[in-house]
Coordinates of C-alpha atoms in Angstrom, one line a residue:
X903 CA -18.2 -20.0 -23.4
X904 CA -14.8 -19.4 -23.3
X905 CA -12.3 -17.6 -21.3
X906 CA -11.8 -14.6 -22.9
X907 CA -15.2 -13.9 -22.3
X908 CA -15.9 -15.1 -19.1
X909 CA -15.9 -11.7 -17.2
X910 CA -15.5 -12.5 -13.8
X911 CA -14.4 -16.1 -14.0
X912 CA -12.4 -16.3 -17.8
X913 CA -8.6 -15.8 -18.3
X914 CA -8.7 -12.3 -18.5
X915 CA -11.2 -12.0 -15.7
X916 CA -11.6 -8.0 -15.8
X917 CA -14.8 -6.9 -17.4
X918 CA -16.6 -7.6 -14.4
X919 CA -14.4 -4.4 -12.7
X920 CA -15.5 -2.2 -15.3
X921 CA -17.2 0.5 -12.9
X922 CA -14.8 -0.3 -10.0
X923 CA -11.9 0.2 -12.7
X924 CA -13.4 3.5 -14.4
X925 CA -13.6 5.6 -11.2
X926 CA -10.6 4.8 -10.1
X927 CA -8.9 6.1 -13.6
X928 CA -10.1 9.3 -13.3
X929 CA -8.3 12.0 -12.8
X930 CA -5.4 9.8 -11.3
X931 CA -4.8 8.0 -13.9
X932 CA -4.9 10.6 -16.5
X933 CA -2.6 12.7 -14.5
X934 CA 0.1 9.7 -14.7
X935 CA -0.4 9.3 -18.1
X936 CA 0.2 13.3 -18.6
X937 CA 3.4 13.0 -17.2
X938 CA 4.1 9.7 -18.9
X939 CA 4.4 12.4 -22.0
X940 CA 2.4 13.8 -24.3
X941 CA 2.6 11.0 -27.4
X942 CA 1.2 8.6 -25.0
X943 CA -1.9 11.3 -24.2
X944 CA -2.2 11.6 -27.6
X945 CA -2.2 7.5 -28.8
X946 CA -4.4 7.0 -26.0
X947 CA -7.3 10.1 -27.4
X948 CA -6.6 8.1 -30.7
X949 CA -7.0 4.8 -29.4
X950 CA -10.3 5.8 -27.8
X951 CA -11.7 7.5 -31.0
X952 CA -11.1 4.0 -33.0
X953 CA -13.2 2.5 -30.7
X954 CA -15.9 5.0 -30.6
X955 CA -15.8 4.8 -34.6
X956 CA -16.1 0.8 -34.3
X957 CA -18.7 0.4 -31.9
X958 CA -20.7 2.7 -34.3
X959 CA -20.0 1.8 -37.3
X960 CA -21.2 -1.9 -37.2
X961 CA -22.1 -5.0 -35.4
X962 CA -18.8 -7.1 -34.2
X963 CA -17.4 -9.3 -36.7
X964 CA -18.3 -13.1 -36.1
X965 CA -16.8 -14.2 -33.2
X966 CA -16.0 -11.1 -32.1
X967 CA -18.9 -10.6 -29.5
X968 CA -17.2 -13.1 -27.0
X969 CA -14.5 -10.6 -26.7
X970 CA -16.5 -7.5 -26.7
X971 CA -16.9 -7.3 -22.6
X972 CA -13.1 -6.8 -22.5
X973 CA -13.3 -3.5 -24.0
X974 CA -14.9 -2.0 -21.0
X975 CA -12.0 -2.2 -19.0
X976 CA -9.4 0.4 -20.6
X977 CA -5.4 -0.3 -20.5
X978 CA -3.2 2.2 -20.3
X979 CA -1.5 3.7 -23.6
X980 CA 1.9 3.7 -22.5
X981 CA 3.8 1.7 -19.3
X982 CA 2.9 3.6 -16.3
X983 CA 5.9 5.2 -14.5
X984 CA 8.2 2.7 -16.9
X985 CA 12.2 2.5 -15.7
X986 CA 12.2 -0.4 -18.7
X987 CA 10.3 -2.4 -20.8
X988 CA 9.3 -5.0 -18.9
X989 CA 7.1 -8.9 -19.2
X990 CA 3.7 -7.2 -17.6
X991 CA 3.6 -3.7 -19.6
X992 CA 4.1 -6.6 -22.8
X993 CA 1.4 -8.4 -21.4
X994 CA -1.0 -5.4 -20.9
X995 CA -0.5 -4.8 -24.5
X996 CA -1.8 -7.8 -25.2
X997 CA -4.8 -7.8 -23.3
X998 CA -5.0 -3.9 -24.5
X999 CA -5.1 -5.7 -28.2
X1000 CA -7.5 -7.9 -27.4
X1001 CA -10.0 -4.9 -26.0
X1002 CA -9.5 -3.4 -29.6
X1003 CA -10.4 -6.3 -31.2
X1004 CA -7.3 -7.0 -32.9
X1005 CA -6.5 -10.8 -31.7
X1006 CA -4.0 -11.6 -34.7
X1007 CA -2.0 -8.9 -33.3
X1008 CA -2.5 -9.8 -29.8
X1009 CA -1.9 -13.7 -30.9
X1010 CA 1.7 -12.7 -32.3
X1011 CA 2.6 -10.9 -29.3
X1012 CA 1.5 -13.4 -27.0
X1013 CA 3.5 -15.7 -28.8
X1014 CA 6.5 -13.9 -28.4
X1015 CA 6.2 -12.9 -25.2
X1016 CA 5.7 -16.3 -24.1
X1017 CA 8.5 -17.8 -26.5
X1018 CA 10.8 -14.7 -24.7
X1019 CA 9.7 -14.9 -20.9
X1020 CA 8.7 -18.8 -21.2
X1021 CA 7.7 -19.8 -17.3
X1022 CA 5.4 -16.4 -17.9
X1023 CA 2.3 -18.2 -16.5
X1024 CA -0.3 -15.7 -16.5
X1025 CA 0.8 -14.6 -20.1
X1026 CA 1.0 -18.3 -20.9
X1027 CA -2.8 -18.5 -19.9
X1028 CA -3.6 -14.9 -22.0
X1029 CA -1.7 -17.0 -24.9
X1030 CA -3.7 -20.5 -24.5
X1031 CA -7.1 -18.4 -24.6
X1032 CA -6.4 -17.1 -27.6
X1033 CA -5.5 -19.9 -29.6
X1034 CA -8.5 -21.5 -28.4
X1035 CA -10.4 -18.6 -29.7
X1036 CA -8.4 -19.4 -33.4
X1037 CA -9.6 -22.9 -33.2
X1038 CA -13.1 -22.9 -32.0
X1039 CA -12.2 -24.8 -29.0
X1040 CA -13.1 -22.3 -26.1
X1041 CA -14.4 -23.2 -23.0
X1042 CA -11.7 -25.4 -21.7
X1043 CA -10.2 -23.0 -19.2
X1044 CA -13.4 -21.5 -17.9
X1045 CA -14.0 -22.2 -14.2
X1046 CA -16.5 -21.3 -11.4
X1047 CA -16.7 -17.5 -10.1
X1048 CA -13.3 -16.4 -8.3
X1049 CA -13.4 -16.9 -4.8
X1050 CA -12.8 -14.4 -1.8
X1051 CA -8.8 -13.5 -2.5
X1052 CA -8.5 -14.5 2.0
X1053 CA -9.9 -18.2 0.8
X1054 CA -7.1 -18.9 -2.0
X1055 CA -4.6 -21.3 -1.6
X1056 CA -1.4 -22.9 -3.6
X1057 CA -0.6 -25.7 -3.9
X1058 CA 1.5 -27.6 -6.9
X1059 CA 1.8 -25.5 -9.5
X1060 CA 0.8 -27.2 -12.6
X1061 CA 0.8 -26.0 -16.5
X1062 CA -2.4 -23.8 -17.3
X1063 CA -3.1 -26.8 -20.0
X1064 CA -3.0 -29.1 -17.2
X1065 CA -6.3 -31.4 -16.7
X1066 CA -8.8 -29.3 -15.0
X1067 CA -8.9 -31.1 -11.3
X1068 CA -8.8 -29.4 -7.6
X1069 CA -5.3 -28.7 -8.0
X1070 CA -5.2 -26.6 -11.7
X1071 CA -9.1 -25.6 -11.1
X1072 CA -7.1 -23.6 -8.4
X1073 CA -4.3 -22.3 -9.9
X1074 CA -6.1 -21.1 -13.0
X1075 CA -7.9 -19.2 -10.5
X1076 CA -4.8 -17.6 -8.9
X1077 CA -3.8 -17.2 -12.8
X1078 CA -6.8 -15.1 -13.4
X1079 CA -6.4 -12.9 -10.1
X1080 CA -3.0 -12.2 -10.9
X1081 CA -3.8 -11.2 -14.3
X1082 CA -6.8 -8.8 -13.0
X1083 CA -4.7 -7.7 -10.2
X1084 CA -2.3 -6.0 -13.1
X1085 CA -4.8 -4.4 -14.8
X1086 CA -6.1 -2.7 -12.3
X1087 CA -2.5 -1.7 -10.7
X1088 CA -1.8 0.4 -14.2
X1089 CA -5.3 1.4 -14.7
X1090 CA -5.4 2.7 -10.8
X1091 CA -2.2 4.8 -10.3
X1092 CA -1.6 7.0 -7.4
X1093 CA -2.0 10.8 -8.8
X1094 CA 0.6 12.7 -9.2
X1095 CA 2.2 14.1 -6.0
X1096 CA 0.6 12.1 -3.8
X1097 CA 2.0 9.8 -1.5
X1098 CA 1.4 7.6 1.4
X1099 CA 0.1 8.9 4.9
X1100 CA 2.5 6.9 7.2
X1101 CA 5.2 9.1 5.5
X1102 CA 5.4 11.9 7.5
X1103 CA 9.0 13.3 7.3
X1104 CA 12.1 11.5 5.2
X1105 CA 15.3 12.6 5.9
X1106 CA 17.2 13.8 2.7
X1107 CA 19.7 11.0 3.9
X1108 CA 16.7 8.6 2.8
X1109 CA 16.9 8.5 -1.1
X1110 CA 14.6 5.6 -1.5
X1111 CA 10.8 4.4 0.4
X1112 CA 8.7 1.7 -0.4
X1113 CA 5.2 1.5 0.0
X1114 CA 3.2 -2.2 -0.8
X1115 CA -0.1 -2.5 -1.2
X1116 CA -1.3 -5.9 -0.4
X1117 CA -4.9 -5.0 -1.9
X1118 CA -3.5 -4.4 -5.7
X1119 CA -0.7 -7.0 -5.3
X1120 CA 1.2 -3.9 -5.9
X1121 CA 4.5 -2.0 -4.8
X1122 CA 6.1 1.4 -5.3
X1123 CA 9.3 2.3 -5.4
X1124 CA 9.8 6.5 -4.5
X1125 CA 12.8 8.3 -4.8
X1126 CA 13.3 11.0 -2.1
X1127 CA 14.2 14.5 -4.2
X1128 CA 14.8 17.5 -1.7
X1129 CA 12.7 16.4 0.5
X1130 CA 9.6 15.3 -1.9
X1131 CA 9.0 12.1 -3.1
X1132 CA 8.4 11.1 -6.6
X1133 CA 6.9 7.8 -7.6
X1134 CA 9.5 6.5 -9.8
X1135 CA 8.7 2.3 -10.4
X1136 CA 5.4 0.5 -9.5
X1137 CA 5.9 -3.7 -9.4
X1138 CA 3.5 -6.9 -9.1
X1139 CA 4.6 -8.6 -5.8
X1140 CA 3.0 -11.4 -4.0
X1141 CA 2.4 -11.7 -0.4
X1142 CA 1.5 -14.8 2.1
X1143 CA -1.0 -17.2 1.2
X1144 CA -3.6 -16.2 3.7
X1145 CA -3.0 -12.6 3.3
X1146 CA -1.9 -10.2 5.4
X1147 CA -2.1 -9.3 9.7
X1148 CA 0.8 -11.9 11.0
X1149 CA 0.8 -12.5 14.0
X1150 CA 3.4 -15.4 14.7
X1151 CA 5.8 -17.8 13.4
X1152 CA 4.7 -19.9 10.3
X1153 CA 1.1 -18.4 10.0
X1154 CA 1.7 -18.0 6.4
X1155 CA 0.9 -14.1 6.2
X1156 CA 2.8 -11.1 5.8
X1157 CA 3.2 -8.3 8.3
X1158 CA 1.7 -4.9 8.5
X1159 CA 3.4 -1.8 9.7
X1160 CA 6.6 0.4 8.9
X1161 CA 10.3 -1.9 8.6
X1162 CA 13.2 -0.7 7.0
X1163 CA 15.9 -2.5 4.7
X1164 CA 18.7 -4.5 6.4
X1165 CA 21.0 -6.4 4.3
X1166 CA 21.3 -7.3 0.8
X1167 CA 21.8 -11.4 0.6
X1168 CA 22.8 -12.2 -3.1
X1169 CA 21.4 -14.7 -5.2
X1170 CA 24.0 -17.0 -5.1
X1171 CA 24.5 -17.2 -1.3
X1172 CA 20.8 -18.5 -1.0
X1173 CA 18.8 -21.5 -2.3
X1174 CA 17.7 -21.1 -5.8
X1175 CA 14.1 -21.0 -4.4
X1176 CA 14.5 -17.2 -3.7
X1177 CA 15.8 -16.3 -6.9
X1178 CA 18.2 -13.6 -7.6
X1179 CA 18.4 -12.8 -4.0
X1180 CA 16.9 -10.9 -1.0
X1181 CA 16.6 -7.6 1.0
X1182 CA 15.6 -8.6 4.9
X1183 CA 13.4 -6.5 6.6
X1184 CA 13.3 -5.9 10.9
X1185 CA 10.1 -7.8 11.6
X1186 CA 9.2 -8.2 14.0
X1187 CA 10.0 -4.0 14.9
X1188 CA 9.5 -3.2 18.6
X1189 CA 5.7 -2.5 18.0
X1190 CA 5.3 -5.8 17.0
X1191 CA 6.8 -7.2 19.7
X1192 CA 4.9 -5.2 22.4
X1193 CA 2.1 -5.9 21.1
X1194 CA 2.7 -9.6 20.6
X1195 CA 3.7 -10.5 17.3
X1196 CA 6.3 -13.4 16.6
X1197 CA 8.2 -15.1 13.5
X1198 CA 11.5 -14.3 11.5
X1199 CA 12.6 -14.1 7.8
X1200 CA 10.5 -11.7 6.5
X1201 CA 12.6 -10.9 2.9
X1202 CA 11.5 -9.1 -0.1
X1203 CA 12.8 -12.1 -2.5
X1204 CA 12.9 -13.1 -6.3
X1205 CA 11.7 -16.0 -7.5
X1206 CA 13.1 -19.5 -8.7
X1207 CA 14.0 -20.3 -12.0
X1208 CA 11.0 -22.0 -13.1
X1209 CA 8.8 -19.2 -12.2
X1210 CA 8.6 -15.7 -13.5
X1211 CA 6.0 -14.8 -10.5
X1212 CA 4.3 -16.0 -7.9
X1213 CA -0.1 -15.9 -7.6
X1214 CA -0.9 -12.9 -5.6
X1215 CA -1.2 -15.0 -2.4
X1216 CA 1.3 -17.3 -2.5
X1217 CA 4.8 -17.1 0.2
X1218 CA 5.1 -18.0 3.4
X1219 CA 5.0 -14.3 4.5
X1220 CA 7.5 -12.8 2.4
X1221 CA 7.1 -10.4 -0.1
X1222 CA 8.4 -11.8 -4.1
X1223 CA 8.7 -10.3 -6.8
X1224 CA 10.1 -11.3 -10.1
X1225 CA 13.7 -11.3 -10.2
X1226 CA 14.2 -8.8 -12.7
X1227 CA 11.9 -6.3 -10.7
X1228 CA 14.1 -7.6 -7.9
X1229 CA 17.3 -7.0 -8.5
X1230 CA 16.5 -3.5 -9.8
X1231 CA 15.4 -2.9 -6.1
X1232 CA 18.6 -4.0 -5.0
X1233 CA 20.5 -1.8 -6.9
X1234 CA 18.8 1.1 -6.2
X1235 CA 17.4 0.4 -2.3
X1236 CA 19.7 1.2 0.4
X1237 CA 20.0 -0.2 3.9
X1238 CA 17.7 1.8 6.0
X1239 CA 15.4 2.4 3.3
X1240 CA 11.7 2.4 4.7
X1241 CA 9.2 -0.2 3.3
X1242 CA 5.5 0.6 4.6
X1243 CA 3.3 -2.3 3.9
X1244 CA -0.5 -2.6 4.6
X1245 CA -3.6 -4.0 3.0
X1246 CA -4.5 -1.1 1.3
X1247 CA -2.7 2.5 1.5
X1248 CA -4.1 5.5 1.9
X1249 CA -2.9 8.4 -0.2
X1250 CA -2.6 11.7 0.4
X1251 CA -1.2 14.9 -1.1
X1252 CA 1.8 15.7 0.4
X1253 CA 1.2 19.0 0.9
X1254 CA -2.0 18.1 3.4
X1255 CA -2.7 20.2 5.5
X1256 CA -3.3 17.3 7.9
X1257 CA -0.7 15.7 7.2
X1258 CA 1.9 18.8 8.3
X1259 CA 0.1 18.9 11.6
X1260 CA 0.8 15.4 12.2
X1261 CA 3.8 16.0 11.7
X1262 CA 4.7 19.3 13.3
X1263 CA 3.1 18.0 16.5
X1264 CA 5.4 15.5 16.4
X1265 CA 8.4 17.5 15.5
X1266 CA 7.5 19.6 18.8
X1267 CA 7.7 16.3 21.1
X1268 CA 11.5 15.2 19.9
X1269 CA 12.3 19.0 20.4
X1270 CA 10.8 18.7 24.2
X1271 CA 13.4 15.4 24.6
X1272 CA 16.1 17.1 23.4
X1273 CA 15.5 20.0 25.3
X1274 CA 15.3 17.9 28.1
X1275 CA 18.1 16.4 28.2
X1276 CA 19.4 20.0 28.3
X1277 CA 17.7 20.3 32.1
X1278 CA 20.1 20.7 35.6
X1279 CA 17.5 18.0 36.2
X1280 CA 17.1 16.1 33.1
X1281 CA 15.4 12.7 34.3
X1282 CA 12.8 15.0 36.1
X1283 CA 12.6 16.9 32.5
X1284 CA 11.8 13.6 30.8
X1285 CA 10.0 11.4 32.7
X1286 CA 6.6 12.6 31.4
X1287 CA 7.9 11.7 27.9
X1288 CA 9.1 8.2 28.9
X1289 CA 6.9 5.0 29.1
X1290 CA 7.4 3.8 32.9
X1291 CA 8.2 0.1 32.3
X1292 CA 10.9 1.0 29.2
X1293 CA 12.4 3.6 31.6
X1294 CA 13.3 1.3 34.5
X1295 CA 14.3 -1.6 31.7
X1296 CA 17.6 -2.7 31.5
X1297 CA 17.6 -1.3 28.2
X1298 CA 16.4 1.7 29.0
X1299 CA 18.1 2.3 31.9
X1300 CA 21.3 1.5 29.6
X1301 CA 20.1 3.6 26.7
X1302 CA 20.0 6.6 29.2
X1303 CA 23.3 6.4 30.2
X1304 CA 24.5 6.5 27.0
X1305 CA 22.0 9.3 26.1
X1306 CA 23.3 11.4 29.2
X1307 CA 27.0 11.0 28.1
X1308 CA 26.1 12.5 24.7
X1309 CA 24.3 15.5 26.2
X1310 CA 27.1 16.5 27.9
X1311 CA 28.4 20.0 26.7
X1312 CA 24.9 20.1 24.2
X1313 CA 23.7 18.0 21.4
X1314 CA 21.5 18.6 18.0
X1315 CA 19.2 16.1 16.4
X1316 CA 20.3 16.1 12.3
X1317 CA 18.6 14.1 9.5
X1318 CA 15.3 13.5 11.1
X1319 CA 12.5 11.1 9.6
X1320 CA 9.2 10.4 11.0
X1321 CA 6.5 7.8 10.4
X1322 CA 2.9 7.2 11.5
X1323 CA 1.7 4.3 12.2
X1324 CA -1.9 2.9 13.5
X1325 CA -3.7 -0.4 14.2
X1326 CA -6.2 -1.6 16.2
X1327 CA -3.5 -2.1 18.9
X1328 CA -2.5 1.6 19.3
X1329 CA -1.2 4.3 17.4
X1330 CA 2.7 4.8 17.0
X1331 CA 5.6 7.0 15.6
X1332 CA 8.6 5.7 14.6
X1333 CA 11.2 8.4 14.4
X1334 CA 15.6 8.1 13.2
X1335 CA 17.6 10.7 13.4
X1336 CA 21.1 11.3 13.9
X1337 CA 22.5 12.8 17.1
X1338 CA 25.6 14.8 17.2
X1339 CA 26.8 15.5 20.6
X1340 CA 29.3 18.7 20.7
X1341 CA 32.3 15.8 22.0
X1342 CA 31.6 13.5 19.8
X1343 CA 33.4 12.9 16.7
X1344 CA 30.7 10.9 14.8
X1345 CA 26.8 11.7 15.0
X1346 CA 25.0 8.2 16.8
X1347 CA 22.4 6.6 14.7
X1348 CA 19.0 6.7 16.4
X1349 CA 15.5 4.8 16.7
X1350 CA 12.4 5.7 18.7
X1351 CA 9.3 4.5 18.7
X1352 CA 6.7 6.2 20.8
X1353 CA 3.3 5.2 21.6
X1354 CA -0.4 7.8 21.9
X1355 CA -0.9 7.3 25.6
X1356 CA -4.7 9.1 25.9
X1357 CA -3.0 12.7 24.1
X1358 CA 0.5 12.6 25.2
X1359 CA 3.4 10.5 23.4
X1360 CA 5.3 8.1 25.2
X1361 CA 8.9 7.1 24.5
X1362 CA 8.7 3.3 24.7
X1363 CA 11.7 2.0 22.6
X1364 CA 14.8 3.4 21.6
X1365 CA 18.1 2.1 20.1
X1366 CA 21.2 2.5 18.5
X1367 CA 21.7 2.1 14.4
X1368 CA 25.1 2.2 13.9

């Protein structure tokens, strides 16, 4: 049996999803490819009538009933959210191809996807199927059932026409997760208007957020217009090799919670390993470090020259991308820019009514602080607001000084963003802002995080982001 129509275990390792893959299309999906225009709604009604008509019509032709189960997994018509044409919408075509039926077609593509994009592995792998397919020789790349994503590993990574041992056995695995993994991220797009919980307020000074979701091996790039955020670019990205939930230096997983951009490192000022460069995010934040969580050096990062992407659980905590999808991140992202990653994200429409509560409430307790600062007696004002041991830090205590020269004659809070957070150590918000005292000349650069103490919010961290 080969590959191609292995469902859960061949190449294209995707018709086992078909009822997992089919509610999650639904209305979401179809909305995305509404707004995607309306030639693509109408290729896609055409492309589904041709297959009606052939599954009718006759029997599949000899050969062709290895491939049938692929059909049961639809591909979207047109590249989802699409800023260009890139290597994976060229692959989905091919695998869409292959769901029609039409495997000369989706041969020559292959073919010149892998002679464009040549270190391509996954479409490499697509590419090798199908010429076994041509010439009866099928059933070389067929392994056992994939494994639990959390018990992958990688190792070397050898040619998908390597001999079969421990090493390839594994990587053909990744291959095929990766490939699946694709599929389902343009098959399962967010619906329109929609967008991740954590996000409570942006700032119209925030033009761009990230949002990764560990689950899809998937991340989304929104741009911030007037105050709503539109998805605009949705990329494959691989995260640590076992998974997500660091916890300290060199565990080989990536971090949960809400970081934002700090620098830009270009490719040339780094080892060729991390490809055409990096964006550094602040982990560990100062919930991670309350709570206990250690390491350094998590980067969104390209990839070396050898590869075009990484397996789906690959890095040593980081988050990679290819380096085409990469450097289009660097020249759109700016510093500050928040990047939300978790295992899976939960959507919501931004108008939920939920949602505005959240984030009202919390609007309310920065307008107590400010308004306590205001006080004859200020410290007594705030002290219910303030987490005891931060207050009598040295950093706190310094942080209130500074805060109490800044009040003087009045101050407003501009430019305000807000994010939820929650884990099974607490629930948090992180809030920036800008403060403009009435002396002041330039507005400081602000970052609390507060912590859910029983029903009241506790200031616990704050700092300076100039």
């Amino acid at each position: 049996m080969g590959a191609l129509a292995v469902a859960a275990s061949g190449a294209l390792g995707v018709a086992h999803a078909k009822k997992a893959a089919e509610s999650k299309t639904g209305s979401a999906t179809q909305s995305q490819r509404a707004a995607a225009g309306s030639s693509a709604k109408s290729a896609a009604s055409a492309k589904e009538s041709r297959r009606a008509k052939k599954a009718k019509a006759s029997e599949p032709a000899k050969g062709s009933k290895n491939i049938a189960a692929l059909a049961a997994v639809p591909v979207a018509a047109a590249v989802p959210v699409a800023i260009h044409a890139s290597a994976e919408a060229r692959l989905l075509k091919v695998i869409d191809l292959v769901q029609q039926q039409k495997l000369d077609v989706a041969l020559q593509e292959a073919s010149r996807l892998t002679s464009d994009v040549p270190h391509f592995q996954a479409a490499q792998l697509v590419y090798a199927d199908l010429l076994r397919y041509k010439t009866g020789h099928a059933g070389a790349l067929s392994p056992a059932p994939l494994p639990e994503a959390g018990a992958m590993r990688v190792k070397h990574t050898p040619q998908p026409s390597a001999a079969p041992g421990a090493d390839s056995m594994e990587q053909l695995r990744g291959l095929q997760d990766e490939i699946k993994r694709r599929v389902q991220g343009a098959n399962a797009l967010p619906a329109i208007g929609s967008i991740p919980a954590e996000f409570l307020a942006l700032a119209p000074s925030v033009r761009q957020a990230i949002a990764i979701d560990a689950s899809k091996s998937r991340l989304y790039l929104f741009a911030n217009e007037g105050g709503k955020l539109r998805l605009t670019g949705d990329y494959y990205v691989s995260v640590g090799k076992l998974g997500m939930g660091k916890l300290e230096e060199g565990d080989q997983r990536t971090p949960e919670g809400v970081y934002f951009i700090g620098r830009q490192i270009p490719g040339p000022k780094l080892p060729e390993f991390y490809g055409k460069g990096a964006l550094t995010v602040n982990y560990p934040n100062d919930w991670d470090k309350v709570v206990g969580r250690s390491g350094s050096g998590i980067w969104l990062h390209g990839t070396p020259p050898d590869q075009f992407a990484r397996l789906p659980l690959a890095s040593d905590g980081c988050m990679v991308l290819a380096n085409t999808d990469l450097t289009h991140l660097m020249r759109t992202v700016g510093r500050l820019s928040p990047v939300l990653v978790r295992e899976r994200l939960h959507w919501v429409a931004a108008a939920d009514a939920g949602m505005g509560r959240e984030r009202d409430a919390f609007l309310s307790v920065l307008d107590r602080w400010q308004q306590g600062w205001s006080q004859a007696d200020a410290q007594a004002a705030l002290s219910p607001l303030y987490q005891p041991d931060w207050r009598s830090s040295a950093g706190g205590q310094a942080m209130q000084e500074r805060m109490a020269t800044v009040f003087k004659g009045g101050a407003g809070l501009q430019d305000i963003s807000v994010f939820a957070w929650k884990d099974a150590q607490g629930e948090i918000r992180i809030a920036n802002f800008r403060l403009k005292g009435k002396n002041q000349a330039e507005p400081l650069s602000l970052r609390q995080y507060w912590r859910k103490v029983g029903s009241e919010w506790k200031l616990f961290s704050e700092d300076t982001q100039n």
